């Protein structure tokens, strides 16, 4: 048969003043949802999207960065639920007002302590995966998916777009190091 809807409830994924929100996925072991929202933090930027986590049981929403002048979107949990990957314009110099110069890279956050690091460098001319061609054609590393390959090891598949001209999917091997 075909699944049918029942027990329909609004779990309040958006902020009261938000112009944009988008659900990204469920935590693999806890009743939590990742979503992106324009949180209206008072920035003059037209686009000010942050990654949030909603605990459906308690109703508590956590905004991970409370960033202004950054685009953060397409978050997902690692298969074991300890990490989160998302795309961000953080540290790339985007002004938050125009989409034609938006650049995005993939970041990973350890959820236990908030430690985060950038893992792709498509827009960095010194990096092996550099694909930027000029300011006119920035790279958008957007969607990512995880595959657990062992204890503390994963493969991360990432889609990239050279602003409407070339779409590619990349595989990165990740190994957890340090505490």
Coordinates of N, CA, C and O in Angstrom, one line a residue, residues 44-176:
X44 N 21.9 43.6 8.4 CA 21.4 44.3 7.2 C 21.5 43.4 6.0 O 21.2 43.8 4.9
X45 N 22.1 42.2 6.2 CA 22.2 41.3 5.0 C 20.9 40.8 4.6 O 20.0 40.6 5.4
X46 N 20.7 40.6 3.3 CA 19.5 40.1 2.8 C 19.4 38.6 3.1 O 18.3 38.1 3.3
X47 N 20.5 37.9 3.1 CA 20.5 36.5 3.4 C 21.4 36.3 4.7 O 22.5 36.6 4.7
X48 N 20.7 35.7 5.7 CA 21.4 35.5 7.0 C 20.9 34.2 7.5 O 20.1 34.1 8.4
X49 N 21.3 33.1 6.9 CA 20.8 31.7 7.2 C 21.7 31.0 8.2 O 22.9 30.9 7.9
X50 N 21.1 30.5 9.2 CA 21.9 29.7 10.2 C 21.4 28.3 10.3 O 20.2 28.0 10.1
X51 N 22.2 27.4 10.8 CA 21.8 26.0 11.1 C 21.3 25.9 12.6 O 21.9 26.5 13.5
X52 N 20.2 25.3 12.7 CA 19.6 25.1 14.0 C 19.2 23.7 14.3 O 19.1 22.9 13.3
X53 N 19.1 23.3 15.5 CA 18.7 22.0 15.9 C 17.5 22.1 16.9 O 17.5 22.9 17.8
X54 N 16.4 21.4 16.6 CA 15.2 21.4 17.4 C 15.1 20.1 18.1 O 15.1 19.0 17.5
X55 N 15.1 20.1 19.4 CA 14.7 18.9 20.2 C 13.2 18.8 20.2 O 12.6 19.6 20.9
X56 N 12.7 17.9 19.6 CA 11.2 17.8 19.4 C 10.6 17.4 20.7 O 9.5 17.9 21.0
X57 N 11.2 16.7 21.6 CA 10.7 16.3 22.9 C 10.6 17.6 23.9 O 9.5 17.8 24.5
X58 N 11.7 18.3 24.0 CA 11.7 19.4 24.9 C 11.2 20.7 24.3 O 10.9 21.7 25.0
X59 N 11.3 20.8 23.0 CA 10.9 22.1 22.3 C 12.0 23.1 22.2 O 11.9 24.1 21.6
X60 N 13.2 22.7 22.7 CA 14.4 23.6 22.7 C 15.0 23.7 21.3 O 15.3 22.6 20.7
X61 N 15.2 24.9 20.9 CA 15.9 25.1 19.6 C 17.3 25.7 19.9 O 17.4 26.6 20.7
X62 N 18.3 25.1 19.3 CA 19.7 25.6 19.4 C 20.1 26.2 18.1 O 20.1 25.5 17.1
X63 N 20.6 27.5 18.1 CA 21.2 28.1 16.9 C 22.7 27.9 17.1 O 23.3 28.4 18.0
X64 N 23.3 27.1 16.1 CA 24.7 26.8 16.3 C 25.7 27.9 16.2 O 26.7 27.9 16.9
X65 N 25.4 28.9 15.4 CA 26.4 29.9 15.2 C 25.9 31.4 15.4 O 26.7 32.3 15.6
X66 N 24.6 31.6 15.3 CA 24.1 33.0 15.4 C 24.9 33.9 14.6 O 25.4 35.0 15.1
X67 N 25.1 33.6 13.4 CA 26.0 34.3 12.5 C 25.3 35.4 11.7 O 24.1 35.2 11.4
X68 N 26.0 36.5 11.5 CA 25.5 37.5 10.5 C 26.4 37.5 9.3 O 27.6 37.2 9.4
X69 N 25.9 37.8 8.2 CA 26.6 37.9 7.0 C 27.2 36.5 6.6 O 28.3 36.4 6.0
X70 N 26.5 35.4 6.9 CA 26.9 34.1 6.5 C 25.7 33.3 6.0 O 24.6 33.5 6.5
X71 N 26.0 32.4 5.1 CA 25.0 31.5 4.6 C 25.4 30.1 5.1 O 26.5 29.6 4.8
X72 N 24.5 29.5 5.9 CA 24.7 28.2 6.4 C 23.5 27.4 6.1 O 22.4 27.8 6.4
X73 N 23.7 26.2 5.4 CA 22.6 25.5 5.0 C 22.9 24.0 4.7 O 24.1 23.6 4.8
X74 N 22.0 23.2 4.4 CA 22.1 21.8 4.0 C 22.9 20.9 5.1 O 23.9 20.2 4.7
X75 N 22.5 21.0 6.3 CA 23.1 20.3 7.4 C 22.6 18.8 7.4 O 21.5 18.5 7.1
X76 N 23.5 17.9 7.9 CA 23.1 16.6 8.1 C 24.0 15.9 9.2 O 25.2 16.4 9.4
X77 N 23.5 15.0 9.9 CA 24.2 14.3 11.0 C 25.0 13.2 10.4 O 24.7 12.5 9.4
X78 N 26.2 12.9 11.1 CA 26.9 11.7 10.7 C 26.1 10.5 11.1 O 25.2 10.6 11.9
X79 N 26.4 9.3 10.5 CA 25.6 8.1 10.9 C 25.5 7.8 12.4 O 24.5 7.2 12.8
X80 N 26.6 8.1 13.1 CA 26.6 7.8 14.5 C 26.0 9.0 15.4 O 25.9 8.9 16.6
X81 N 25.7 10.1 14.7 CA 25.1 11.3 15.4 C 26.0 12.1 16.2 O 25.6 13.1 16.9
X82 N 27.3 11.9 16.1 CA 28.3 12.7 16.9 C 28.7 13.9 16.1 O 29.3 14.8 16.8
X83 N 28.6 14.0 14.8 CA 29.0 15.1 14.0 C 27.9 15.6 13.1 O 26.9 14.9 12.9
X84 N 28.1 16.8 12.6 CA 27.2 17.4 11.7 C 28.1 18.0 10.6 O 29.1 18.6 10.8
X85 N 27.6 17.9 9.3 CA 28.3 18.6 8.2 C 27.3 19.5 7.6 O 26.0 19.3 7.7
X86 N 27.8 20.7 7.1 CA 26.9 21.7 6.5 C 27.7 22.5 5.6 O 29.0 22.5 5.6
X87 N 27.1 23.3 4.7 CA 27.8 24.2 3.8 C 27.7 25.6 4.4 O 26.7 25.9 5.1
X88 N 28.8 26.4 4.2 CA 28.8 27.7 4.8 C 29.7 28.6 4.0 O 30.7 28.2 3.4
X89 N 29.4 29.9 4.1 CA 30.2 30.9 3.5 C 31.2 31.5 4.5 O 31.9 32.4 4.2
X90 N 31.2 30.9 5.7 CA 32.1 31.4 6.8 C 33.5 31.5 6.3 O 34.1 30.6 5.7
X91 N 34.1 32.7 6.6 CA 35.6 32.9 6.3 C 35.9 33.1 4.9 O 37.1 33.1 4.6
X92 N 34.9 33.2 4.0 CA 35.2 33.3 2.6 C 35.0 34.8 2.1 O 35.4 35.1 1.0
X93 N 34.5 35.6 2.9 CA 34.4 37.1 2.6 C 33.1 37.4 1.8 O 33.1 38.4 1.1
X94 N 32.1 36.7 2.0 CA 30.8 37.0 1.3 C 30.1 38.1 2.1 O 30.1 38.1 3.4
X95 N 29.5 39.1 1.4 CA 28.9 40.2 2.1 C 27.4 40.0 2.5 O 26.9 40.9 3.2
X96 N 26.8 38.9 2.2 CA 25.5 38.6 2.6 C 24.4 39.3 1.9 O 23.2 39.2 2.2
X97 N 24.7 40.0 0.8 CA 23.7 40.8 0.1 C 23.4 40.3 -1.3 O 22.4 40.6 -1.8
X98 N 24.4 39.7 -1.9 CA 24.3 39.3 -3.3 C 24.5 37.8 -3.5 O 25.5 37.3 -2.9
X99 N 23.7 37.1 -4.3 CA 23.9 35.7 -4.5 C 25.0 35.5 -5.6 O 25.6 34.4 -5.6
X100 N 25.3 36.4 -6.4 CA 26.2 36.2 -7.5 C 27.7 36.1 -7.1 O 28.5 35.6 -7.8
X101 N 28.0 36.4 -5.8 CA 29.3 36.2 -5.3 C 29.4 35.3 -4.1 O 30.4 35.2 -3.4
X102 N 28.3 34.5 -3.9 CA 28.3 33.6 -2.8 C 29.2 32.4 -3.1 O 29.3 31.9 -4.2
X103 N 30.0 32.1 -2.1 CA 30.9 30.9 -2.2 C 30.6 30.0 -0.9 O 30.4 30.6 0.2
X104 N 30.6 28.7 -1.1 CA 30.2 27.8 0.0 C 31.3 26.7 0.1 O 31.7 26.2 -1.0
X105 N 31.6 26.3 1.3 CA 32.5 25.2 1.6 C 31.8 24.3 2.6 O 30.8 24.7 3.3
X106 N 32.2 23.1 2.7 CA 31.7 22.1 3.7 C 32.5 22.2 5.0 O 33.7 22.3 5.0
X107 N 31.7 22.3 6.1 CA 32.3 22.3 7.4 C 31.8 21.1 8.2 O 30.7 20.6 7.9
X108 N 32.5 20.7 9.2 CA 32.1 19.6 10.1 C 32.2 20.1 11.6 O 33.1 20.8 11.9
X109 N 31.2 19.8 12.4 CA 31.1 20.2 13.8 C 31.0 19.0 14.6 O 30.1 18.1 14.4
X110 N 31.8 18.9 15.7 CA 31.6 17.8 16.7 C 30.6 18.3 17.6 O 30.7 19.4 18.3
X111 N 29.5 17.6 17.8 CA 28.3 18.1 18.5 C 28.6 18.1 20.0 O 28.0 18.9 20.8
X112 N 29.5 17.3 20.5 CA 29.7 17.2 22.0 C 30.3 18.5 22.5 O 30.1 18.8 23.7
X113 N 31.2 19.1 21.8 CA 31.9 20.3 22.3 C 31.8 21.5 21.3 O 32.4 22.6 21.6
X114 N 31.2 21.4 20.2 CA 31.0 22.5 19.3 C 32.2 22.8 18.4 O 32.2 23.7 17.5
X115 N 33.3 22.0 18.6 CA 34.5 22.2 17.7 C 34.1 22.0 16.3 O 33.5 21.0 15.9
X116 N 34.6 22.9 15.4 CA 34.2 22.9 14.0 C 35.5 23.1 13.2 O 36.4 23.7 13.6
X117 N 35.4 22.6 11.9 CA 36.5 22.8 11.0 C 36.0 22.8 9.6 O 35.1 22.0 9.3
X118 N 36.6 23.6 8.8 CA 36.3 23.5 7.3 C 37.0 22.3 6.7 O 38.2 22.1 7.0
X119 N 36.3 21.6 5.9 CA 36.9 20.4 5.3 C 37.1 20.5 3.8 O 37.8 19.7 3.2
X120 N 36.4 21.4 3.1 CA 36.6 21.6 1.6 C 37.2 22.9 1.4 O 37.0 23.9 2.2
X121 N 37.9 23.0 0.3 CA 38.6 24.3 -0.1 C 38.5 24.5 -1.6 O 39.5 24.8 -2.2
X122 N 37.3 24.3 -2.1 CA 37.1 24.5 -3.6 C 37.4 25.9 -4.0 O 37.7 26.1 -5.2
X123 N 37.3 26.9 -3.1 CA 37.5 28.3 -3.5 C 38.9 28.8 -3.1 O 39.2 30.0 -3.3
X124 N 39.8 27.9 -2.7 CA 41.1 28.3 -2.2 C 42.1 27.9 -3.3 O 42.3 26.7 -3.5
X125 N 42.7 28.8 -4.0 CA 43.6 28.5 -5.1 C 44.8 27.6 -4.7 O 45.5 27.0 -5.5
X126 N 45.2 27.6 -3.4 CA 46.3 26.8 -2.9 C 45.9 25.3 -2.6 O 46.8 24.5 -2.3
X127 N 44.6 25.0 -2.7 CA 44.1 23.7 -2.3 C 44.1 22.7 -3.5 O 43.9 23.1 -4.6
X128 N 44.3 21.4 -3.2 CA 44.2 20.4 -4.2 C 42.9 20.3 -4.9 O 42.8 20.1 -6.1
X129 N 41.8 20.6 -4.2 CA 40.5 20.5 -4.9 C 40.0 21.8 -5.4 O 38.8 22.0 -5.8
X130 N 40.8 22.8 -5.5 CA 40.5 24.2 -6.0 C 39.8 24.0 -7.4 O 40.3 23.4 -8.3
X131 N 38.6 24.7 -7.5 CA 37.9 24.6 -8.7 C 37.4 26.0 -9.1 O 36.7 26.2 -10.2
X132 N 37.7 27.0 -8.3 CA 37.2 28.4 -8.7 C 37.9 28.9 -9.9 O 39.1 28.5 -10.2
X133 N 37.3 29.6 -10.7 CA 37.9 30.1 -12.0 C 38.2 31.6 -11.9 O 39.1 32.0 -12.5
X134 N 37.4 32.3 -11.3 CA 37.5 33.8 -11.1 C 36.4 34.2 -10.2 O 35.5 33.5 -9.8
X135 N 36.5 35.5 -9.7 CA 35.4 36.0 -8.9 C 34.1 35.8 -9.5 O 33.0 35.7 -8.9
X136 N 34.0 35.8 -10.8 CA 32.8 35.7 -11.6 C 32.1 34.3 -11.4 O 30.9 34.2 -11.5
X137 N 32.9 33.3 -11.2 CA 32.4 31.9 -11.1 C 32.8 31.3 -9.8 O 33.7 30.4 -9.8
X138 N 32.2 31.7 -8.7 CA 32.6 31.0 -7.4 C 32.0 29.6 -7.3 O 31.1 29.2 -8.1
X139 N 32.6 28.8 -6.4 CA 32.2 27.4 -6.2 C 31.2 27.3 -5.1 O 31.5 27.9 -4.0
X140 N 30.2 26.6 -5.2 CA 29.2 26.3 -4.2 C 29.3 24.8 -3.8 O 28.8 24.0 -4.6
X141 N 29.9 24.5 -2.7 CA 29.9 23.1 -2.2 C 28.6 23.1 -1.3 O 28.5 23.8 -0.3
X142 N 27.7 22.3 -1.7 CA 26.4 22.4 -1.1 C 26.0 21.1 -0.3 O 26.2 21.0 0.9
X143 N 25.4 20.2 -1.0 CA 24.9 19.0 -0.3 C 26.0 18.1 0.0 O 27.0 17.9 -0.7
X144 N 25.9 17.4 1.1 CA 26.8 16.3 1.5 C 26.1 15.2 2.2 O 25.0 15.4 2.7
X145 N 26.6 14.0 2.0 CA 26.1 12.8 2.7 C 27.2 12.0 3.3 O 28.3 12.0 2.7
X146 N 26.9 11.3 4.4 CA 28.0 10.6 5.1 C 27.8 9.1 4.8 O 26.7 8.6 4.6
X147 N 28.9 8.4 4.9 CA 28.9 6.9 4.9 C 29.9 6.5 5.9 O 31.1 6.8 5.8
X148 N 29.5 5.8 7.0 CA 30.5 5.2 8.0 C 31.2 4.1 7.4 O 30.6 3.2 6.8
X149 N 32.6 4.1 7.5 CA 33.4 3.0 6.9 C 34.1 2.2 8.0 O 34.8 1.2 7.7
X150 N 34.0 2.7 9.2 CA 34.7 2.0 10.4 C 34.6 2.9 11.6 O 33.9 3.9 11.6
X151 N 35.2 2.5 12.7 CA 35.2 3.3 13.9 C 36.0 4.5 13.7 O 37.2 4.5 13.5
X152 N 35.3 5.7 13.7 CA 36.0 7.0 13.5 C 36.4 7.3 12.1 O 37.3 8.1 11.9
X153 N 35.9 6.5 11.1 CA 36.2 6.8 9.7 C 34.9 6.9 8.9 O 34.0 6.1 9.2
X154 N 34.9 7.8 8.0 CA 33.7 8.0 7.1 C 34.2 8.4 5.7 O 35.3 8.8 5.5
X155 N 33.3 8.3 4.8 CA 33.4 8.9 3.5 C 32.3 10.0 3.5 O 31.2 9.8 4.0
X156 N 32.7 11.1 3.0 CA 31.8 12.2 2.8 C 31.7 12.5 1.3 O 32.7 12.8 0.7
X157 N 30.5 12.4 0.8 CA 30.2 12.7 -0.6 C 29.7 14.1 -0.7 O 28.7 14.5 0.0
X158 N 30.2 15.0 -1.5 CA 29.9 16.4 -1.6 C 29.6 16.8 -3.0 O 30.3 16.4 -3.9
X159 N 28.5 17.5 -3.2 CA 28.2 18.0 -4.6 C 28.7 19.5 -4.6 O 28.7 20.2 -3.6
X160 N 29.3 19.8 -5.8 CA 29.8 21.2 -5.9 C 29.3 21.7 -7.3 O 29.0 21.0 -8.2
X161 N 29.2 23.0 -7.3 CA 28.6 23.7 -8.5 C 29.5 24.9 -8.7 O 29.6 25.7 -7.8
X162 N 30.0 25.0 -9.9 CA 30.7 26.3 -10.3 C 29.7 27.2 -10.8 O 29.4 27.2 -12.0
X163 N 29.0 27.9 -9.9 CA 27.9 28.8 -10.2 C 27.2 28.6 -11.5 O 27.3 29.5 -12.4
X164 N 26.6 27.5 -11.6 CA 25.7 27.2 -12.7 C 26.4 26.7 -14.0 O 25.7 26.5 -15.0
X165 N 27.7 26.4 -13.9 CA 28.4 26.0 -15.1 C 28.8 24.6 -15.1 O 28.9 23.9 -16.1
X166 N 29.1 24.0 -13.9 CA 29.6 22.6 -13.8 C 29.2 22.0 -12.5 O 29.4 22.6 -11.5
X167 N 28.6 20.9 -12.5 CA 28.2 20.2 -11.3 C 29.0 18.9 -11.2 O 29.2 18.2 -12.1
X168 N 29.6 18.7 -10.0 CA 30.4 17.5 -9.7 C 30.1 16.9 -8.3 O 29.6 17.6 -7.5
X169 N 30.4 15.6 -8.2 CA 30.3 15.0 -6.9 C 31.6 14.5 -6.5 O 32.3 13.9 -7.3
X170 N 32.1 14.8 -5.3 CA 33.4 14.5 -4.8 C 33.3 13.5 -3.6 O 32.3 13.6 -2.8
X171 N 34.3 12.7 -3.4 CA 34.3 11.8 -2.2 C 35.6 12.2 -1.4 O 36.7 12.3 -2.0
X172 N 35.4 12.3 -0.1 CA 36.5 12.6 0.8 C 36.5 11.5 1.8 O 35.4 11.2 2.4
X173 N 37.6 11.0 2.2 CA 37.8 10.1 3.3 C 38.1 10.9 4.5 O 39.0 11.8 4.5
X174 N 37.4 10.7 5.6 CA 37.6 11.4 6.9 C 38.0 10.4 8.0 O 37.4 9.3 8.1
X175 N 38.9 10.9 8.8 CA 39.4 10.1 9.9 C 39.3 11.0 11.1 O 39.9 12.1 11.1
X176 N 38.7 10.5 12.2 CA 38.7 11.3 13.4 C 40.0 11.2 14.1 O 40.6 10.1 14.3

